[in-house]
CSV table of C-alpha atoms in Angstrom, one decimal:
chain,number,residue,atom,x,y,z
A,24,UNK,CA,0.0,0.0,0.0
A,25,UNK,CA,1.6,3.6,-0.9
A,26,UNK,CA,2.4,5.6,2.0
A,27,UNK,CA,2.8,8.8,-0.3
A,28,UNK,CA,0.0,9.5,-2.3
A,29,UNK,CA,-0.5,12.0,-4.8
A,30,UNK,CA,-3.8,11.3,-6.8
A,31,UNK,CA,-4.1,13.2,-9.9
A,32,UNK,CA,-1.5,11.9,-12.5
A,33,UNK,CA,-2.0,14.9,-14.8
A,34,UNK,CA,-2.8,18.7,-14.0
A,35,UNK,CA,-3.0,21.7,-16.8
A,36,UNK,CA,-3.3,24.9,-15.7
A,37,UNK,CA,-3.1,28.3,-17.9
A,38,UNK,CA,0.0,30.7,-17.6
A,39,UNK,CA,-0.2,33.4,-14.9
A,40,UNK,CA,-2.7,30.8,-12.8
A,41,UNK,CA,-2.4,29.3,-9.9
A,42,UNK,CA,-1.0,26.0,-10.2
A,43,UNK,CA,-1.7,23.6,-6.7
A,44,UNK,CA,-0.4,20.2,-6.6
A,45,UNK,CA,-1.8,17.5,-3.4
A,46,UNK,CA,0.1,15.1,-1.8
A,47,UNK,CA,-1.8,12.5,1.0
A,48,UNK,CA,0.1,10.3,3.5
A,49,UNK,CA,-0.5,7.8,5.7
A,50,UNK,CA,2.3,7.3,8.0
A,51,UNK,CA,2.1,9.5,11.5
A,52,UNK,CA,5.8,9.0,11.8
A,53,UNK,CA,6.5,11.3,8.8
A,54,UNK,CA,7.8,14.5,10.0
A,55,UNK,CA,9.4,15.8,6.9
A,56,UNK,CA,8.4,16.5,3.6
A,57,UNK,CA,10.0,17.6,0.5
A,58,UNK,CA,8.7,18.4,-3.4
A,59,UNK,CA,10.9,17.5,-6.3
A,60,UNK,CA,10.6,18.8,-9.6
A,61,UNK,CA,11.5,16.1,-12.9
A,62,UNK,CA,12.2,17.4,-16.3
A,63,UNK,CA,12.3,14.5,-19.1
A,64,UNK,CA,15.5,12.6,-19.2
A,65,UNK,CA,16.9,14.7,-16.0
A,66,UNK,CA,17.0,13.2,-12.5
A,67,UNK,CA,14.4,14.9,-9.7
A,68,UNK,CA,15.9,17.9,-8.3
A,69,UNK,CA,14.7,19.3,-5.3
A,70,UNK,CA,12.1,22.0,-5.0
A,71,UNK,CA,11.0,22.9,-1.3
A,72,UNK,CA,10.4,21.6,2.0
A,73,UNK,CA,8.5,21.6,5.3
A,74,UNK,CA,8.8,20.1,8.7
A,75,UNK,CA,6.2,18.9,10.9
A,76,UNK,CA,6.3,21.7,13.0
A,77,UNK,CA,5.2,24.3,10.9
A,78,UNK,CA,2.5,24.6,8.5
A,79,UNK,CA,3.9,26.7,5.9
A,80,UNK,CA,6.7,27.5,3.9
A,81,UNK,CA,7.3,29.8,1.0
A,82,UNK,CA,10.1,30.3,-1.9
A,83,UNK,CA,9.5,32.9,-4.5
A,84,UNK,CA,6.7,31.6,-6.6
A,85,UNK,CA,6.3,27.9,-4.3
A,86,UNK,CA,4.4,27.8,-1.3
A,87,UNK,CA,4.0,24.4,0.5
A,88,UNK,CA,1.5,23.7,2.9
A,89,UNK,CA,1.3,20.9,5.6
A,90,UNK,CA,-2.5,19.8,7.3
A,91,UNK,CA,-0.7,17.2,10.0
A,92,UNK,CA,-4.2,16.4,11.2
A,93,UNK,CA,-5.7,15.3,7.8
A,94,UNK,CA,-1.9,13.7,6.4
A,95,UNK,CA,-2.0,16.4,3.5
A,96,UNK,CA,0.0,18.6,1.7
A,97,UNK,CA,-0.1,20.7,-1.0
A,98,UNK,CA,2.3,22.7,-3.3
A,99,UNK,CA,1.2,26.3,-4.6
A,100,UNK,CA,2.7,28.1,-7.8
A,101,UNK,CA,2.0,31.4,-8.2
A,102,UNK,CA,2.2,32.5,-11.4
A,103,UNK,CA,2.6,29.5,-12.9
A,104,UNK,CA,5.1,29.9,-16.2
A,105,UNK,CA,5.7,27.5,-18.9
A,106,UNK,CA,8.9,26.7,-17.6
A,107,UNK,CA,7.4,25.0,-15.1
A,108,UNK,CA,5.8,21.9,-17.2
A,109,UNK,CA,7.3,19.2,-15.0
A,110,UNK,CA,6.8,16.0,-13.3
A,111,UNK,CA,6.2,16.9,-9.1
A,112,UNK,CA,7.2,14.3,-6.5
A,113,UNK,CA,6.0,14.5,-3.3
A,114,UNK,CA,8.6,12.9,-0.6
A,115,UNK,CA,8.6,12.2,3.3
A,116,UNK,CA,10.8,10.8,5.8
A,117,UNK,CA,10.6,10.0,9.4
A,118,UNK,CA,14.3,9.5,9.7
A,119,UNK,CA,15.4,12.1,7.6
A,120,UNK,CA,17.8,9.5,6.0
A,121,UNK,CA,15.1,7.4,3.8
A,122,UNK,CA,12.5,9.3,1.9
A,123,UNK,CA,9.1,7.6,0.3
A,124,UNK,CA,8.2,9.0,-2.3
A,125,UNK,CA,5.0,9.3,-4.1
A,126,UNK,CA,4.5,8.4,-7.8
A,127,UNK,CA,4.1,12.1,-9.1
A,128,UNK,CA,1.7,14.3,-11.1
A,129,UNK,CA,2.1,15.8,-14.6
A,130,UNK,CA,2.1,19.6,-14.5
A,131,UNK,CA,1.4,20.8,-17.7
A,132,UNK,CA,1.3,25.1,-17.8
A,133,UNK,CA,-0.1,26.1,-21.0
A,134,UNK,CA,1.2,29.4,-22.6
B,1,UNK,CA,28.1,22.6,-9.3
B,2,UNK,CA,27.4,19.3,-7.2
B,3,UNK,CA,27.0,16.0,-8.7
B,4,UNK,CA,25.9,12.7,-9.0
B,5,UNK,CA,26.9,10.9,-12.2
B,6,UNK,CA,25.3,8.1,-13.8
B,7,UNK,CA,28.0,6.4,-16.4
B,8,UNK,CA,25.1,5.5,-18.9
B,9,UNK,CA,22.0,7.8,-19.9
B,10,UNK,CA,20.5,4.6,-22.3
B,11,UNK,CA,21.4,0.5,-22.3
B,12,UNK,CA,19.7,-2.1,-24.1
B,13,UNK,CA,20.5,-5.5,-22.7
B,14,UNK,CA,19.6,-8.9,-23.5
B,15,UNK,CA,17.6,-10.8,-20.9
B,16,UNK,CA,20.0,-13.5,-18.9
B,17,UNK,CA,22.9,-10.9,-19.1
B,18,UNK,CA,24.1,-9.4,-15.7
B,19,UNK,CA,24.0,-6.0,-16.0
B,20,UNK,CA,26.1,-2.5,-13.9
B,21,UNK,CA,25.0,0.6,-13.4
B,22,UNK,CA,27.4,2.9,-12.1
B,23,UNK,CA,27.5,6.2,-10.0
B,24,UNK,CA,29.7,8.6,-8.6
B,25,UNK,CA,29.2,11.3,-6.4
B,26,UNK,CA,32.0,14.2,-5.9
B,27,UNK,CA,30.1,15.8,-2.8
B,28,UNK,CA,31.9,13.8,-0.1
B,29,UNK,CA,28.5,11.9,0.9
B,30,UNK,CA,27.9,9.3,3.1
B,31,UNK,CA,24.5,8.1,1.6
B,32,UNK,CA,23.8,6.9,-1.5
B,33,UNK,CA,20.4,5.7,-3.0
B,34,UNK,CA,19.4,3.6,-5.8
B,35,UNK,CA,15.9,3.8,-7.4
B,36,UNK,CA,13.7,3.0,-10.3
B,37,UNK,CA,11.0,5.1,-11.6
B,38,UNK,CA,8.1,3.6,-13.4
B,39,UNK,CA,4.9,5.3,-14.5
B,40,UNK,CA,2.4,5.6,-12.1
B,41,UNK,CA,4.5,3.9,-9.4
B,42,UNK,CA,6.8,6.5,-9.0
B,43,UNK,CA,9.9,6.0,-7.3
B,44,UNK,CA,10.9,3.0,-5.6
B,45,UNK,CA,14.0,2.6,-3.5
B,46,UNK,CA,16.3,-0.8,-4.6
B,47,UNK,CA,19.5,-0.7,-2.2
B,48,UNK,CA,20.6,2.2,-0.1
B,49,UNK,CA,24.2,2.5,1.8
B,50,UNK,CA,24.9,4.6,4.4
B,51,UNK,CA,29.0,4.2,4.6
B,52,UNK,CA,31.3,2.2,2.3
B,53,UNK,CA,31.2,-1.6,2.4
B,54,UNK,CA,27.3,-1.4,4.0
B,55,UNK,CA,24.2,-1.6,1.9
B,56,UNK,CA,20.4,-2.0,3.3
B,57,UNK,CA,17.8,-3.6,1.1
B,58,UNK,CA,15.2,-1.2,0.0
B,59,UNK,CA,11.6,-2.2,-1.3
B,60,UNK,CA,11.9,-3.9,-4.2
B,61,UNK,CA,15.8,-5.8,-4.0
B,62,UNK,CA,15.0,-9.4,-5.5
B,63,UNK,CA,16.8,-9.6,-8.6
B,64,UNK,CA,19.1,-6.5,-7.8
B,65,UNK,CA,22.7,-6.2,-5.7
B,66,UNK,CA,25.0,-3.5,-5.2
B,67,UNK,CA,28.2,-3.1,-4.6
B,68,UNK,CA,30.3,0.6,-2.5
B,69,UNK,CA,33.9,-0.2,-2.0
B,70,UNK,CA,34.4,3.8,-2.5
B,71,UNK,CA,32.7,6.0,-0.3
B,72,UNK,CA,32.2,8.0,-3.9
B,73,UNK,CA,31.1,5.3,-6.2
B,74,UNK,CA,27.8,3.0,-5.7
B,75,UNK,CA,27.0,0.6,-8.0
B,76,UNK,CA,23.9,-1.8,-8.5
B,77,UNK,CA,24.1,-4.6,-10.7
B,78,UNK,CA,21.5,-6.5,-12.0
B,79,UNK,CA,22.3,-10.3,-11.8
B,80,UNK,CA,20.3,-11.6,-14.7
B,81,UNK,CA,18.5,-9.1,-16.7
B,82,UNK,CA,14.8,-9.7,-17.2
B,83,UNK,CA,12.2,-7.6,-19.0
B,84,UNK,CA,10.7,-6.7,-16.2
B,85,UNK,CA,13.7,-5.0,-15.2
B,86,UNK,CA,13.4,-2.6,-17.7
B,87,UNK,CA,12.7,0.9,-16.2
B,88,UNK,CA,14.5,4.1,-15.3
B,89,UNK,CA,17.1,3.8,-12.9
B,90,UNK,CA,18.2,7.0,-10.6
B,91,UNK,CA,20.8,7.2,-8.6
B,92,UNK,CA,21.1,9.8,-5.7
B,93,UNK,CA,23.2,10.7,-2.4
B,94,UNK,CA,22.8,12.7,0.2
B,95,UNK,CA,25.1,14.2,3.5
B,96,UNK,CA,22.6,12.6,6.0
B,97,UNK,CA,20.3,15.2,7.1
B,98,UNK,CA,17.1,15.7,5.7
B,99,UNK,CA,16.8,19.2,5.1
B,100,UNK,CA,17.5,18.8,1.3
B,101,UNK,CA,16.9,15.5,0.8
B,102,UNK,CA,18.9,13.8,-2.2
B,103,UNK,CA,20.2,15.0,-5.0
B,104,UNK,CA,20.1,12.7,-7.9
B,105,UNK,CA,21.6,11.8,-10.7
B,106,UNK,CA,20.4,12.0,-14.5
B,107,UNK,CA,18.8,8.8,-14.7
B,108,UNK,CA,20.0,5.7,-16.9
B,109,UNK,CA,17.0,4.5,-19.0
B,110,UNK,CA,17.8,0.8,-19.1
B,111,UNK,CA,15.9,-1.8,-21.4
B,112,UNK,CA,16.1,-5.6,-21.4
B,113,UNK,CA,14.9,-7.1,-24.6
């Protein structure tokens, strides 16, 4: 059973929109999660994070935010650009050593 | 610039043949990761080392070993190559902290025919 979920494959969104990905987990021992970004033929590079002890945490255009009670997270881009077109990972640890990850969605930001 | 290199980005292998993928890191790290990525699966972690000479079974390991005699170099190898062991494989390492989790390496798109 995936302890990472992130339930839509595919999400388009317009340029300029708002572009929010979800991520679900199950694991309570989880206390650190990450997003990954994955262009085509490229290996994931790493996006933003949050820790279980806050709720929120913003860079530039990327906003995360973590709902401990109902296992979910969500990543916010505002404006979304084309240049974001990407596969997102959602990733958590509870030993900060191993990360799960889930199996990712398909942003695509039309121009 | 920091990185992880994978030796090959595409293999085509035979099924029956044993099969290396190699990586080496240049940051100095003491963990190093290997993974597959499959659609709609996402990805799944095969062997993971935390010093040289150690390596930990991930989730998915039957069919797979690996091999760190360098604290730099990780490799996996796949004993006897099988279709269903065609995938992308990503390598990645990381200090041992959390706070920016792996960084990975280009991927090596393997496929057994």
């Amino acid at each position: 059973d995936q302890q990472v979920k992130q339930n839509s494959p595919s999400l388009s969104v317009q340029e300029g929109r708002i572009s929010i990905l979800n991520c679900d987990y199950t694991n309570s021992m989880f206390d650190y999660f990450l997003w990954y970004k994955k262009y085509p033929a490229e290996g994931p590079t790493f996006l933003i994070s949050i820790s279980s002890i806050k709720d929120k945490n913003e860079d530039g255009r990327f906003t995360v935010f973590l709902n401990k009670s109902a296992k979910h997270l969500s990543l916010h881009i505002v404006p979304s650009q084309p240049g974001d077109s990407a596969v997102y990972f959602c990733a958590a640890t509870g030993n900060g050593q191993n990360f799960v990850f889930g199996p990712g969605t398909r942003l695509s930001v039309l121009p | 610039d920091v990185k992880v290199t994978q030796s090959s980005r595409y293999l085509v292998k035979r099924t029956g043949e044993k099969v290396f993928l190699e990586c080496v890191q240049d940051m100095d790290h003491e963990n190093m990761f290997w993974y597959r990525q499959d659609p709609g699966l996402g990805l799944r972690l095969i062997y993971f080392s935390y010093d040289v000479k150690m390596k930990e079974k991930g989730d998915i390991p039957e069919g797979y070993s690996v091999s760190r005699e360098k604290k730099e170099r990780f490799s996996l190898i796949l004993e006897s190559a099988s279709t269903n062991q065609t995938s992308m494989y990503l390598c990645a390492s990381s200090l041992g902290g959390g706070l920016y989790g792996y960084t990975f390496g280009s991927g090596t798109r393997l496929t057994v025919v």
